[in-house]
Short mmCIF file of C-alpha atoms and ligand atoms in Angstrom, two decimals:
data_model
loop_
_atom_site.label_atom_id
_atom_site.label_comp_id
_atom_site.label_asym_id
_atom_site.label_seq_id
_atom_site.Cartn_x
_atom_site.Cartn_y
_atom_site.Cartn_z
CA MET A 153 0.12 0.23 -0.42
CA ARG A 154 1.08 3.15 -0.40
CA GLY A 155 2.20 5.12 2.28
CA ASP A 156 1.31 8.79 1.55
CA ARG A 157 -1.78 9.82 2.68
CA ILE A 158 -5.16 10.95 1.09
CA TRP A 159 -6.94 14.24 1.12
CA MET A 160 -10.81 15.18 1.86
CA ALA A 161 -12.20 18.47 0.99
CA THR A 162 -15.30 18.23 2.63
CA GLY A 163 -16.52 22.01 4.36
CA ASN A 164 -17.75 18.51 7.65
CA ARG A 165 -16.44 17.65 9.85
CA HIS A 166 -18.79 14.83 10.03
CA LYS A 167 -18.20 13.25 7.21
CA TYR A 168 -13.99 13.46 7.25
CA ARG A 169 -14.27 11.73 10.76
CA GLU A 170 -16.30 9.03 9.46
CA ALA A 171 -14.88 8.62 6.15
CA GLN A 172 -11.28 8.85 8.61
CA GLU A 173 -12.25 6.13 10.80
CA VAL A 174 -12.89 3.30 8.32
CA MET A 175 -10.39 4.34 6.03
CA ALA A 176 -7.88 3.56 8.81
CA GLU A 177 -9.42 0.28 9.47
CA MET A 178 -8.67 -0.64 5.93
CA GLY A 179 -4.56 0.64 6.93
CA ILE A 180 -5.17 4.49 4.83
CA ALA A 181 -5.26 7.55 5.72
CA LEU A 182 -7.52 10.13 5.65
CA ALA A 183 -6.30 13.96 6.59
CA HIS A 184 -8.03 17.26 5.89
CA MET A 185 -8.89 19.67 4.16
CA GLU A 186 -10.93 22.73 4.66
CA ILE A 187 -11.74 23.77 0.36
CA ASN A 188 -13.39 27.23 -0.70
CA ARG A 189 -15.74 25.88 -3.59
CA VAL A 190 -18.80 26.34 -6.00
CA GLU A 191 -21.59 23.46 -5.18
CA ILE A 192 -23.15 22.94 -9.12
CA GLN A 193 -26.76 21.51 -8.75
CA ALA A 194 -27.45 18.25 -10.20
CA ASP A 195 -29.56 14.86 -9.77
CA ASP A 196 -26.28 13.05 -10.12
CA LEU A 197 -24.32 12.90 -6.63
CA ALA A 198 -21.65 12.09 -9.49
CA ASP A 199 -21.42 15.11 -10.83
CA ILE A 200 -21.08 16.83 -8.25
CA ALA A 201 -18.62 15.72 -6.59
CA GLU A 202 -16.65 15.12 -9.13
CA TYR A 203 -17.58 18.79 -9.92
CA SER A 204 -16.13 19.91 -7.00
CA LEU A 205 -12.87 17.07 -6.85
CA LYS A 206 -12.29 19.40 -10.09
CA GLN A 207 -11.98 23.20 -8.22
CA VAL A 208 -9.43 21.26 -5.82
CA ARG A 209 -6.56 22.16 -7.42
CA ASP A 210 -3.73 19.23 -8.36
CA ASP A 211 -0.49 19.70 -6.94
CA GLY A 212 0.57 16.30 -7.12
CA ARG A 213 -1.59 14.77 -4.17
CA ARG A 214 -4.34 12.82 -3.90
CA ILE A 215 -7.64 13.56 -3.47
CA VAL A 216 -10.77 13.04 -2.19
CA VAL A 217 -14.34 14.66 -2.20
CA GLU A 218 -17.82 13.59 -1.12
CA ASP A 219 -21.44 14.28 -1.57
CA ALA A 220 -24.19 13.08 -0.20
CA GLY A 221 -27.49 12.99 0.61
CA ILE A 222 -30.85 11.37 1.87
CA PHE A 223 -34.16 10.16 -1.23
CA ILE A 224 -37.06 10.00 -0.23
CA ASP A 225 -39.17 7.64 -2.13
CA CYS A 226 -42.64 8.60 -1.67
CA TYR A 227 -41.03 12.45 -3.32
CA GLY A 228 -39.86 10.43 -6.11
CA GLY A 229 -36.01 10.73 -4.13
CA PHE A 230 -36.31 14.62 -3.45
CA PRO A 231 -34.39 16.13 -1.38
CA GLY A 232 -31.71 14.01 -3.70
CA PRO A 233 -28.68 16.35 -3.91
CA TYR A 234 -30.54 19.19 -2.33
CA SER A 235 -29.93 17.85 0.78
CA ALA A 236 -28.47 20.63 2.61
CA TYR A 237 -30.60 23.57 2.15
CA VAL A 238 -33.99 21.88 2.87
CA LEU A 239 -32.39 21.44 5.72
CA ASN A 240 -30.98 24.25 6.46
CA THR A 241 -34.67 25.80 5.03
CA ILE A 242 -37.17 23.79 6.41
CA ASN A 243 -35.46 21.67 8.47
CA LEU A 244 -36.26 18.56 10.58
CA GLN A 245 -39.09 19.52 11.03
CA GLY A 246 -40.26 20.65 7.80
CA ILE A 247 -39.29 17.11 6.53
CA LEU A 248 -41.22 15.25 9.25
CA LYS A 249 -44.44 18.00 8.61
CA LEU A 250 -44.04 16.12 4.44
CA MET A 251 -44.32 12.47 5.90
CA ASP A 252 -47.97 13.29 7.86
CA SER A 253 -50.05 11.04 7.08
CA ILE A 254 -47.94 9.66 4.21
CA ARG A 255 -47.43 5.67 4.86
CA GLY A 256 -44.44 4.90 2.91
CA ARG A 257 -41.70 6.09 4.98
CA ASP A 258 -38.96 4.16 3.22
CA ALA A 259 -36.06 6.07 1.77
CA SER A 260 -31.70 5.70 1.54
CA PHE A 261 -29.07 7.88 1.99
CA GLN A 262 -26.10 7.68 -0.76
CA SER A 263 -22.62 8.77 -1.15
CA VAL A 264 -20.69 9.14 -3.90
CA VAL A 265 -16.75 9.50 -2.94
CA ALA A 266 -14.79 10.86 -5.93
CA TYR A 267 -11.19 10.61 -5.85
CA ARG A 268 -8.48 11.94 -8.49
CA ASP A 269 -5.16 10.72 -8.39
CA GLY A 270 -2.69 13.00 -11.56
CA ASP A 271 -5.12 11.37 -14.28
CA CYS A 272 -6.59 9.09 -12.87
CA ILE A 273 -10.52 9.73 -11.66
CA ARG A 274 -12.67 7.02 -10.22
CA HIS A 275 -15.93 7.09 -8.52
CA PHE A 276 -17.97 5.14 -5.73
CA ARG A 277 -21.29 4.80 -4.42
CA GLY A 278 -22.29 4.27 -1.25
CA VAL A 279 -26.21 3.56 -0.64
CA VAL A 280 -28.15 2.05 2.39
CA LYS A 281 -31.81 1.97 3.22
CA GLY A 282 -34.05 2.85 5.29
CA ARG A 283 -36.67 4.76 6.32
CA ILE A 284 -37.96 8.52 8.07
CA ALA A 285 -38.56 7.97 11.95
CA ASP A 286 -42.52 9.32 13.28
CA CYS A 287 -40.21 11.38 14.85
CA ILE A 288 -36.89 13.15 15.95
CA ARG A 289 -34.65 10.60 18.22
CA GLY A 290 -30.79 10.78 19.27
CA THR A 291 -28.58 13.38 18.78
CA GLY A 292 -25.43 11.39 17.52
CA GLY A 293 -24.43 12.30 14.01
CA PHE A 294 -25.35 15.01 12.09
CA GLY A 295 -27.73 16.49 9.78
CA TYR A 296 -30.59 13.94 9.10
CA ASP A 297 -29.64 11.09 11.04
CA PRO A 298 -32.22 11.83 13.89
CA ILE A 299 -34.24 11.18 11.60
CA PHE A 300 -33.26 8.24 9.32
CA ILE A 301 -33.83 4.52 10.94
CA PRO A 302 -31.68 2.72 9.06
CA ASP A 303 -33.49 -1.11 7.55
CA GLU A 304 -30.87 -3.78 8.15
CA GLY A 305 -30.40 -2.01 12.41
CA ASP A 306 -31.97 -2.52 15.31
CA GLY A 307 -34.16 0.88 14.86
CA ARG A 308 -32.64 3.20 16.00
CA THR A 309 -32.78 5.67 14.43
CA PHE A 310 -28.12 6.49 13.44
CA GLY A 311 -29.00 9.85 15.57
CA GLU A 312 -28.92 7.10 18.16
CA MET A 313 -26.41 5.42 17.11
CA ASN A 314 -22.46 6.09 18.23
CA ALA A 315 -19.96 6.22 14.93
CA GLU A 316 -18.99 3.16 15.27
CA GLU A 317 -22.65 1.43 14.95
CA LYS A 318 -23.97 3.98 12.18
CA ASN A 319 -20.17 3.68 9.45
CA ALA A 320 -21.40 -0.27 10.04
CA LEU A 321 -24.44 0.67 8.25
CA SER A 322 -23.84 4.28 6.26
CA HIS A 323 -23.59 5.25 2.68
CA ARG A 324 -20.44 6.49 3.31
CA ALA A 325 -18.71 3.78 5.30
CA ARG A 326 -19.36 1.59 1.84
CA ALA A 327 -18.99 4.55 -0.96
CA PHE A 328 -14.71 4.57 1.20
CA ARG A 329 -14.49 0.71 1.90
CA SER A 330 -15.70 0.54 -1.87
CA LEU A 331 -12.31 2.78 -2.26
CA GLY A 332 -9.96 1.34 0.32
CA GLU A 333 -10.71 -1.90 -1.63
CA TRP A 334 -10.40 -0.75 -5.11
CA LEU A 335 -7.54 1.35 -3.71
CA THR A 336 -5.81 -2.05 -2.07
CA ASP A 337 -6.62 -4.34 -4.85
CA SER A 338 -4.77 -1.18 -7.61
CA GLU A 339 -1.74 -2.21 -5.95
P1 ITT B 245 -18.98 19.24 1.28
O1 ITT B 245 -18.28 20.38 2.11
O2 ITT B 245 -18.11 17.66 1.70
O3 ITT B 245 -19.49 19.51 0.47
P2 ITT B 245 -21.94 19.00 3.59
O4 ITT B 245 -22.30 19.75 4.52
O5 ITT B 245 -22.06 20.18 1.98
O6 ITT B 245 -19.99 18.33 2.72
P3 ITT B 245 -22.83 17.48 1.62
O7 ITT B 245 -23.36 17.92 0.29
O8 ITT B 245 -22.12 16.25 0.74
O9 ITT B 245 -22.29 17.41 2.73
O10 ITT B 245 -24.69 16.85 1.70
C1 ITT B 245 -25.33 17.39 1.73
C2 ITT B 245 -26.23 17.32 3.17
O11 ITT B 245 -27.27 16.00 3.22
C3 ITT B 245 -25.78 17.38 4.52
O12 ITT B 245 -25.39 18.94 4.99
C4 ITT B 245 -26.62 16.37 5.28
O13 ITT B 245 -27.40 17.87 6.04
C5 ITT B 245 -27.31 15.31 4.51
N1 ITT B 245 -26.77 13.76 5.15
C6 ITT B 245 -25.29 14.10 4.36
N2 ITT B 245 -24.87 12.73 4.07
C7 ITT B 245 -25.93 13.11 5.69
C8 ITT B 245 -25.55 11.75 6.58
O14 ITT B 245 -24.49 10.92 6.58
N3 ITT B 245 -26.08 12.17 8.37
C9 ITT B 245 -27.21 12.56 7.88
N4 ITT B 245 -27.31 13.78 7.15
C10 ITT B 245 -26.08 13.99 6.34
#
């Protein structure tokens, strides 16, 4: 395995910490890079992540950028790529209100990790299926975690889990694990 670290460009420390733990389990060091960038609006997370990646100057370092969102099935995948904007405008309470009297509460978290090493650009996806909770539960994690119940869990929201428990199931952990496996295989 190549010894030098990979840099994750993100303004979100929660995302960085989760990704760092997953990569550390695979023996890969992930460092944090703050960036100021324009985030485009697009329907596919991969387009957003790759656009963000291209805004990070190529100085020879290996870079990853991740874009993620929550997709609510009964609303055709809303808010998806607009998850940050929707959370900032209507909050978790607003999302729960949208789900009032809705029976099918299926949703998924999706993540795309875009990786660059010189001319090589690859992306890796991770998905976790679950449902929107009836109320806000837990104070762990960030963003939509207190209202998302993963199907493969024990009924708790991500907000009620510790970092290790969330990382065992999460979209982000899955995407970063795929990156880690690809890196390991290509060494
Ligand atoms: P970047 O600087 O890396 O872009 P960000 O916070 O803007 O950080 P994203 O665009 O990837 O991150 O994510 C959009 C929003 O989706 C994010 O602000 C959260 O509200 C939500 N989100 C993403 N992953 C989440 C997770 O694991 N748990 C809860 N909410 C999440």
